[in-house]
mmCIF file of C-alpha atoms in Angstrom:
data_model
loop_
_atom_site.group_PDB
_atom_site.id
_atom_site.type_symbol
_atom_site.label_atom_id
_atom_site.label_comp_id
_atom_site.label_asym_id
_atom_site.label_seq_id
_atom_site.Cartn_x
_atom_site.Cartn_y
_atom_site.Cartn_z
ATOM 1 C CA MET A 299 -45.330 58.193 67.251
ATOM 2 C CA ASN A 300 -44.201 55.433 64.881
ATOM 3 C CA ARG A 301 -41.067 53.545 65.915
ATOM 4 C CA VAL A 302 -38.749 52.109 63.269
ATOM 5 C CA GLY A 303 -36.715 48.968 63.894
ATOM 6 C CA ILE A 304 -33.224 48.752 62.387
ATOM 7 C CA PRO A 305 -31.583 45.298 62.318
ATOM 8 C CA ARG A 306 -27.912 45.588 63.325
ATOM 9 C CA SER A 307 -26.720 43.399 60.454
ATOM 10 C CA LEU A 308 -26.153 43.412 56.667
ATOM 11 C CA PHE A 309 -27.376 46.820 55.410
ATOM 12 C CA TYR A 310 -26.820 48.458 58.790
ATOM 13 C CA TYR A 311 -23.050 48.344 58.357
ATOM 14 C CA TYR A 312 -23.295 50.307 55.112
ATOM 15 C CA TYR A 313 -26.180 52.660 55.845
ATOM 16 C CA GLY A 314 -26.709 52.602 59.616
ATOM 17 C CA ASN A 315 -25.110 55.956 60.384
ATOM 18 C CA PHE A 316 -26.863 57.557 57.417
ATOM 19 C CA TRP A 317 -30.253 56.197 58.519
ATOM 20 C CA GLN A 318 -29.759 57.375 62.080
ATOM 21 C CA ASP A 319 -28.809 60.898 60.976
ATOM 22 C CA PHE A 320 -31.799 60.958 58.618
ATOM 23 C CA PHE A 321 -34.267 59.790 61.266
ATOM 24 C CA ASP A 322 -32.776 62.044 63.951
ATOM 25 C CA SER A 323 -33.197 65.065 61.693
ATOM 26 C CA LEU A 324 -36.858 64.114 61.117
ATOM 27 C CA ASN A 325 -37.422 63.392 64.826
ATOM 28 C CA ILE A 326 -38.441 59.821 63.983
ATOM 29 C CA SER A 327 -38.125 57.291 66.810
ATOM 30 C CA TYR A 328 -36.113 54.152 66.066
ATOM 31 C CA ILE A 329 -34.665 51.132 67.827
ATOM 32 C CA ILE A 330 -31.532 49.279 66.753
ATOM 33 C CA SER A 331 -31.217 45.626 67.653
ATOM 34 C CA PRO A 332 -28.340 44.822 70.046
ATOM 35 C CA VAL A 333 -24.928 43.602 68.963
ATOM 36 C CA SER A 334 -25.085 40.023 67.750
ATOM 37 C CA ASN A 335 -25.085 37.284 70.353
ATOM 38 C CA GLN A 336 -25.690 33.551 70.387
ATOM 39 C CA ASP A 337 -29.406 33.986 71.020
ATOM 40 C CA ILE A 338 -29.816 36.201 67.939
ATOM 41 C CA VAL A 339 -27.809 33.809 65.756
ATOM 42 C CA ASN A 340 -29.861 30.868 67.023
ATOM 43 C CA ARG A 341 -33.091 32.719 66.218
ATOM 44 C CA GLY A 342 -31.856 33.254 62.678
ATOM 45 C CA ILE A 343 -30.765 29.648 62.228
ATOM 46 C CA LYS A 344 -34.235 28.433 63.220
ATOM 47 C CA ILE A 345 -35.897 30.743 60.680
ATOM 48 C CA ALA A 346 -33.432 30.498 57.790
ATOM 49 C CA ASN A 347 -33.037 27.848 55.126
ATOM 50 C CA ASP A 348 -29.924 25.692 55.395
ATOM 51 C CA GLU A 349 -28.345 27.091 52.226
ATOM 52 C CA MET A 350 -28.420 30.696 53.465
ATOM 53 C CA CYS A 351 -25.076 32.194 54.469
ATOM 54 C CA LEU A 352 -24.276 32.893 58.117
ATOM 55 C CA SER A 353 -24.624 36.648 57.536
ATOM 56 C CA LEU A 354 -28.198 36.295 56.285
ATOM 57 C CA LYS A 355 -29.096 33.882 59.100
ATOM 58 C CA ASN A 356 -27.739 36.445 61.547
ATOM 59 C CA TYR A 357 -29.767 39.198 59.861
ATOM 60 C CA LEU A 358 -32.990 37.205 60.220
ATOM 61 C CA GLY A 359 -32.195 36.747 63.906
ATOM 62 C CA HIS A 360 -31.971 40.518 64.314
ATOM 63 C CA VAL A 361 -35.305 40.971 62.522
ATOM 64 C CA ASP A 362 -36.855 38.366 64.812
ATOM 65 C CA TYR A 363 -35.550 40.246 67.865
ATOM 66 C CA LEU A 364 -37.169 43.485 66.655
ATOM 67 C CA LYS A 365 -40.506 42.164 65.383
ATOM 68 C CA ASP A 366 -42.492 42.917 68.568
ATOM 69 C CA LYS A 367 -40.569 46.022 69.626
ATOM 70 C CA CYS A 368 -41.431 48.506 66.871
ATOM 71 C CA ASP A 369 -44.116 49.549 64.388
ATOM 72 C CA TYR A 370 -42.011 49.022 61.263
ATOM 73 C CA ILE A 371 -38.753 47.267 60.397
ATOM 74 C CA LEU A 372 -36.543 48.940 57.819
ATOM 75 C CA VAL A 373 -35.613 46.433 55.094
ATOM 76 C CA PRO A 374 -34.376 47.857 51.779
ATOM 77 C CA ARG A 375 -33.783 46.002 48.530
ATOM 78 C CA ILE A 376 -30.405 46.893 47.034
ATOM 79 C CA SER A 377 -29.638 45.412 43.632
ATOM 80 C CA ASN A 378 -27.179 47.510 41.639
ATOM 81 C CA PHE A 379 -25.189 50.734 41.416
ATOM 82 C CA LYS A 380 -24.745 50.778 37.600
ATOM 83 C CA ASN A 381 -21.590 50.059 35.610
ATOM 84 C CA SER A 382 -21.446 46.334 36.467
ATOM 85 C CA ASN A 383 -21.780 46.995 40.186
ATOM 86 C CA GLN A 384 -24.332 44.414 41.283
ATOM 87 C CA THR A 385 -24.936 43.293 44.846
ATOM 88 C CA CYS A 386 -25.245 39.690 45.996
ATOM 89 C CA THR A 387 -28.622 37.973 45.735
ATOM 90 C CA ASN A 388 -29.173 38.267 49.498
ATOM 91 C CA PHE A 389 -29.292 42.050 49.164
ATOM 92 C CA TRP A 390 -31.847 41.648 46.384
ATOM 93 C CA ALA A 391 -33.920 39.102 48.242
ATOM 94 C CA ALA A 392 -33.775 40.209 51.897
ATOM 95 C CA TYR A 393 -37.010 42.191 51.663
ATOM 96 C CA ASP A 394 -38.948 39.301 50.110
ATOM 97 C CA ILE A 395 -37.511 36.807 52.605
ATOM 98 C CA VAL A 396 -38.440 38.979 55.588
ATOM 99 C CA LYS A 397 -41.863 39.756 54.154
ATOM 100 C CA ASN A 398 -42.626 36.061 53.746
ATOM 101 C CA LYS A 399 -41.249 34.905 57.094
ATOM 102 C CA PHE A 400 -42.541 37.690 59.378
ATOM 103 C CA GLN A 401 -45.935 39.348 59.865
ATOM 104 C CA THR A 402 -44.577 42.741 60.966
ATOM 105 C CA LYS A 403 -44.926 45.899 58.859
ATOM 106 C CA LEU A 404 -41.910 46.818 56.764
ATOM 107 C CA LEU A 405 -40.437 50.113 55.611
ATOM 108 C CA HIS A 406 -38.970 49.475 52.210
ATOM 109 C CA TYR A 407 -37.142 51.160 49.354
ATOM 110 C CA ASN A 408 -35.168 50.023 46.318
ATOM 111 C CA ILE A 409 -31.706 50.947 45.123
ATOM 112 C CA ASP A 410 -31.527 49.988 41.454
ATOM 113 C CA LEU A 411 -29.602 52.629 39.566
ATOM 114 C CA ASP A 412 -30.156 50.868 36.245
ATOM 115 C CA LYS A 413 -33.830 51.736 36.706
ATOM 116 C CA GLY A 414 -33.255 55.155 38.266
ATOM 117 C CA LYS A 415 -34.132 54.021 41.803
ATOM 118 C CA THR A 416 -31.738 55.900 44.091
ATOM 119 C CA LEU A 417 -31.165 56.148 47.836
ATOM 120 C CA LYS A 418 -32.487 59.700 47.729
ATOM 121 C CA LYS A 419 -35.781 58.646 46.121
ATOM 122 C CA GLY A 420 -36.052 55.748 48.537
ATOM 123 C CA LEU A 421 -35.650 57.915 51.619
ATOM 124 C CA TYR A 422 -38.134 60.456 50.245
ATOM 125 C CA LYS A 423 -40.609 57.556 49.944
ATOM 126 C CA ILE A 424 -39.970 56.455 53.533
ATOM 127 C CA GLY A 425 -40.175 59.990 54.909
ATOM 128 C CA LYS A 426 -43.523 60.484 53.199
ATOM 129 C CA GLU A 427 -44.834 57.173 54.588
ATOM 130 C CA LEU A 428 -43.902 58.389 58.070
ATOM 131 C CA GLY A 429 -45.850 61.621 57.616
ATOM 132 C CA LYS A 430 -43.054 64.087 56.907
ATOM 133 C CA THR A 431 -43.225 66.945 54.418
ATOM 134 C CA LYS A 432 -41.100 67.191 51.291
ATOM 135 C CA HIS A 433 -39.212 70.134 52.790
ATOM 136 C CA GLN A 434 -38.467 68.230 56.003
ATOM 137 C CA ILE A 435 -37.285 65.175 54.068
ATOM 138 C CA LYS A 436 -35.072 67.249 51.770
ATOM 139 C CA LYS A 437 -33.439 68.940 54.745
ATOM 140 C CA ALA A 438 -32.913 65.611 56.554
ATOM 141 C CA TYR A 439 -31.445 63.930 53.484
ATOM 142 C CA LYS A 440 -29.019 66.796 52.911
ATOM 143 C CA TYR A 441 -27.960 66.721 56.568
ATOM 144 C CA ALA A 442 -27.362 62.954 56.512
ATOM 145 C CA LEU A 443 -25.485 63.135 53.201
ATOM 146 C CA ILE A 444 -23.104 65.831 54.432
ATOM 147 C CA LYS A 445 -22.291 63.799 57.549
ATOM 148 C CA GLU A 446 -21.790 60.646 55.476
ATOM 149 C CA LYS A 447 -19.331 62.358 53.134
ATOM 150 C CA LYS A 448 -17.363 63.586 56.135
ATOM 151 C CA ARG A 449 -17.257 60.036 57.568
ATOM 152 C CA ILE A 450 -16.007 58.598 54.282
ATOM 153 C CA LYS A 451 -13.253 61.201 54.047
ATOM 154 C CA LYS A 452 -12.233 60.745 57.698
ATOM 155 C CA ASN A 453 -12.087 56.940 57.469
ATOM 156 C CA HIS A 454 -10.064 57.084 54.271
ATOM 157 C CA ILE A 455 -7.513 59.409 55.865
ATOM 158 C CA ILE A 456 -7.258 57.163 58.950
ATOM 159 C CA ASN A 457 -6.511 54.185 56.703
ATOM 160 C CA LEU A 458 -3.897 56.169 54.769
ATOM 161 C CA ASN A 459 -2.160 57.146 57.994
ATOM 162 C CA LYS A 460 -2.134 53.516 59.110
ATOM 163 C CA LEU A 461 -0.314 52.569 55.912
ATOM 164 C CA LYS A 462 2.596 54.728 57.133
ATOM 165 C CA SER A 463 2.872 52.861 60.442
ATOM 166 C CA ASP A 464 6.093 51.120 61.470
ATOM 167 C CA LYS A 465 4.106 48.222 62.937
ATOM 168 C CA THR A 466 3.248 45.019 61.094
ATOM 169 C CA LYS A 467 0.380 46.063 58.821
ATOM 170 C CA ILE A 468 -2.418 43.716 57.799
ATOM 171 C CA LEU A 469 -5.274 44.593 55.470
ATOM 172 C CA ILE A 470 -8.519 42.961 56.584
ATOM 173 C CA VAL A 471 -10.604 42.216 53.502
ATOM 174 C CA GLY A 472 -14.285 41.542 54.018
ATOM 175 C CA HIS A 473 -17.733 43.021 54.178
ATOM 176 C CA PRO A 474 -18.365 45.269 57.181
ATOM 177 C CA TYR A 475 -21.341 43.163 58.284
ATOM 178 C CA ASN A 476 -18.839 40.334 58.779
ATOM 179 C CA LEU A 477 -15.819 42.264 60.035
ATOM 180 C CA TYR A 478 -17.527 44.172 62.838
ATOM 181 C CA ASP A 479 -20.160 41.673 63.914
ATOM 182 C CA ASP A 480 -19.561 40.200 67.355
ATOM 183 C CA MET A 481 -20.503 36.695 66.199
ATOM 184 C CA ILE A 482 -18.477 36.681 62.976
ATOM 185 C CA GLY A 483 -15.328 38.770 62.672
ATOM 186 C CA LYS A 484 -14.956 41.102 65.629
ATOM 187 C CA ASP A 485 -12.949 38.692 67.814
ATOM 188 C CA ILE A 486 -10.447 38.352 64.971
ATOM 189 C CA LEU A 487 -9.958 42.114 64.889
ATOM 190 C CA LYS A 488 -9.598 42.254 68.677
ATOM 191 C CA TYR A 489 -6.951 39.527 68.569
ATOM 192 C CA LEU A 490 -4.900 41.373 65.956
ATOM 193 C CA ILE A 491 -5.084 44.689 67.780
ATOM 194 C CA LYS A 492 -4.135 42.975 71.054
ATOM 195 C CA ASN A 493 -1.022 41.663 69.308
ATOM 196 C CA ASN A 494 0.107 45.113 68.193
ATOM 197 C CA ILE A 495 -0.903 44.719 64.553
ATOM 198 C CA GLU A 496 -1.796 47.812 62.562
ATOM 199 C CA VAL A 497 -5.216 46.768 61.303
ATOM 200 C CA ILE A 498 -6.356 48.354 58.055
ATOM 201 C CA TYR A 499 -9.940 47.780 56.938
ATOM 202 C CA SER A 500 -10.889 47.295 53.290
ATOM 203 C CA ASP A 501 -14.255 49.026 53.702
ATOM 204 C CA LYS A 502 -12.762 52.185 55.222
ATOM 205 C CA PHE A 503 -11.148 53.284 51.978
ATOM 206 C CA ASP A 504 -13.199 55.553 49.717
ATOM 207 C CA SER A 505 -14.837 53.128 47.296
ATOM 208 C CA LYS A 506 -14.783 55.754 44.526
ATOM 209 C CA ILE A 507 -11.016 55.230 44.574
ATOM 210 C CA THR A 508 -10.789 51.494 45.248
ATOM 211 C CA ASN A 509 -13.661 50.185 43.099
ATOM 212 C CA PRO A 510 -12.089 50.953 39.688
ATOM 213 C CA LEU A 511 -8.710 49.604 40.857
ATOM 214 C CA SER A 512 -10.224 46.110 41.094
ATOM 215 C CA LYS A 513 -9.802 45.823 37.312
ATOM 216 C CA LYS A 514 -6.107 45.184 37.906
ATOM 217 C CA LEU A 515 -7.071 41.875 39.529
ATOM 218 C CA SER A 516 -10.169 41.075 37.466
ATOM 219 C CA LYS A 517 -11.820 42.860 34.561
ATOM 220 C CA ASP A 518 -14.883 40.609 34.709
ATOM 221 C CA LEU A 519 -15.973 40.929 38.335
ATOM 222 C CA TYR A 520 -19.399 42.536 38.669
ATOM 223 C CA PHE A 521 -20.155 42.471 42.403
ATOM 224 C CA LYS A 522 -19.864 46.036 43.718
ATOM 225 C CA TYR A 523 -18.701 45.251 47.251
ATOM 226 C CA SER A 524 -16.262 42.583 46.029
ATOM 227 C CA LYS A 525 -14.776 45.111 43.612
ATOM 228 C CA ASP A 526 -14.386 47.578 46.475
ATOM 229 C CA ASN A 527 -12.558 44.914 48.498
ATOM 230 C CA LEU A 528 -10.222 43.817 45.707
ATOM 231 C CA GLY A 529 -9.495 47.435 44.844
ATOM 232 C CA SER A 530 -8.418 48.036 48.442
ATOM 233 C CA ILE A 531 -5.777 45.326 48.016
ATOM 234 C CA VAL A 532 -4.425 46.942 44.864
ATOM 235 C CA TYR A 533 -4.455 50.339 46.557
ATOM 236 C CA SER A 534 -2.504 49.254 49.638
ATOM 237 C CA GLU A 535 -0.508 46.157 48.602
ATOM 238 C CA LYS A 536 2.875 47.886 48.436
ATOM 239 C CA ASN A 537 2.508 49.242 51.969
ATOM 240 C CA ILE A 538 1.211 46.220 53.904
ATOM 241 C CA ASN A 539 2.759 43.009 55.193
ATOM 242 C CA GLY A 540 -0.179 40.695 54.660
ATOM 243 C CA VAL A 541 -3.880 40.239 53.956
ATOM 244 C CA ILE A 542 -6.567 38.421 55.936
ATOM 245 C CA PHE A 543 -9.778 37.555 54.106
ATOM 246 C CA ILE A 544 -12.860 37.150 56.313
ATOM 247 C CA SER A 545 -16.054 35.785 54.824
ATOM 248 C CA SER A 546 -19.128 33.867 55.945
ATOM 249 C CA PHE A 547 -20.083 30.458 54.597
ATOM 250 C CA PRO A 548 -21.406 29.937 51.958
ATOM 251 C CA CYS A 549 -20.853 33.326 50.249
ATOM 252 C CA ALA A 550 -20.615 32.858 46.483
ATOM 253 C CA PRO A 551 -19.311 36.345 45.609
ATOM 254 C CA ASP A 552 -16.568 36.129 48.258
ATOM 255 C CA SER A 553 -15.535 32.619 47.271
ATOM 256 C CA LEU A 554 -15.060 33.842 43.705
ATOM 257 C CA ALA A 555 -13.510 37.245 44.382
ATOM 258 C CA ASN A 556 -11.194 36.125 47.172
ATOM 259 C CA GLU A 557 -9.931 33.190 45.112
ATOM 260 C CA LEU A 558 -9.136 35.574 42.258
ATOM 261 C CA ALA A 559 -7.236 37.836 44.633
ATOM 262 C CA MET A 560 -5.321 35.017 46.335
ATOM 263 C CA ARG A 561 -4.072 33.758 42.976
ATOM 264 C CA LYS A 562 -2.679 37.141 41.972
ATOM 265 C CA ILE A 563 -1.412 39.014 45.025
ATOM 266 C CA LYS A 564 2.291 38.782 45.870
ATOM 267 C CA ILE A 565 2.117 39.067 49.653
ATOM 268 C CA PRO A 566 1.183 36.549 52.399
ATOM 269 C CA TYR A 567 -2.514 35.998 53.026
ATOM 270 C CA LEU A 568 -4.832 34.065 55.312
ATOM 271 C CA ASN A 569 -8.333 33.041 54.246
ATOM 272 C CA LEU A 570 -10.870 32.668 57.071
ATOM 273 C CA VAL A 571 -14.357 31.385 56.271
ATOM 274 C CA ILE A 572 -16.783 31.521 59.214
ATOM 275 C CA ASP A 573 -19.897 29.420 59.671
ATOM 276 C CA ASP A 574 -22.270 28.854 62.575
ATOM 277 C CA SER A 575 -20.079 26.107 64.025
ATOM 278 C CA THR A 576 -16.761 27.981 63.889
ATOM 279 C CA SER A 577 -15.022 28.473 67.237
ATOM 280 C CA PHE A 578 -12.533 31.229 67.882
ATOM 281 C CA THR A 579 -10.124 28.705 69.392
ATOM 282 C CA GLY A 580 -9.508 27.187 65.976
ATOM 283 C CA LEU A 581 -9.213 30.602 64.361
ATOM 284 C CA GLU A 582 -6.766 31.753 67.026
ATOM 285 C CA THR A 583 -4.339 28.948 66.157
ATOM 286 C CA ARG A 584 -4.366 29.939 62.500
ATOM 287 C CA LEU A 585 -3.987 33.629 63.333
ATOM 288 C CA GLU A 586 -1.065 32.894 65.620
ATOM 289 C CA SER A 587 0.703 30.923 62.889
ATOM 290 C CA PHE A 588 0.076 33.681 60.348
ATOM 291 C CA LEU A 589 1.459 36.405 62.620
ATOM 292 C CA ASP A 590 4.438 34.238 63.434
ATOM 293 C CA MET A 591 5.142 33.878 59.723
ATOM 294 C CA LEU A 592 4.953 37.664 59.309
ATOM 295 C CA GLY A 593 7.303 38.150 62.239
ATOM 296 C CA GLY A 594 4.654 39.741 64.428
ATOM 297 C CA LYS A 595 5.262 39.701 68.157
ATOM 298 C CA LEU A 596 2.498 37.913 70.045
ATOM 299 C CA ASN A 597 1.093 39.032 73.372
ATOM 300 C CA ASP A 598 0.031 36.345 75.834
#
């Protein structure tokens, strides 16, 4: 039986649950790389070019971990979702980078809605490559889609309930592959939760609601995930005490979008840019000062 490798980075934080439900329904074996650690980051740094952002370096480290542990590695190319909703160039180029740097077989599909290339068509292609029938693939896709819609609704409701909290509320603005990665943003989240902060996550809002709201901060922005993030600020600004931006260096879309937001929002914010030499000790000092400014009570 073919075994599919799923790197626990970048695309995983958008599609990981969907992929797992899809593969489970088709009885396809898969392996997910472990949570990020220093060894994985170091692997990626050795493989990557210097100008690549930390998130992409981390992703390449996860691919390197998987290369001898599976038959295929799942690496999509995601370029746009129509209506000026492009992705960053790393999402366009990840497949080509991996293909050129590794010898392992890849499972691949495109999302390019301008050209009619959808997630559904992509997963049909993958299912067929793995020997499944059209009926089996259709059933698996429907199953995964239903579960995904339920997750989106549940996460949105959780965020809405958090906005009603009496605690100090901070919106964390960033891409999920940065926020929840153990080597990038996760320690920041742990620190805030430890200090009794109500943490609200930009990616947990329904993007169908937040994406169009980004126009109130910028009518010209065309990066889909940046628009989702800025829209989350507009959506929640009146009900939060502050915003923390988390991005990896050097991310061009984030540097542009976050700067736009910081110039226009009317509440306190903290901008954290993480690279491969960042230590949490330095971040902790800045977080402590920010919470102190907001009047948050710190726990030793």
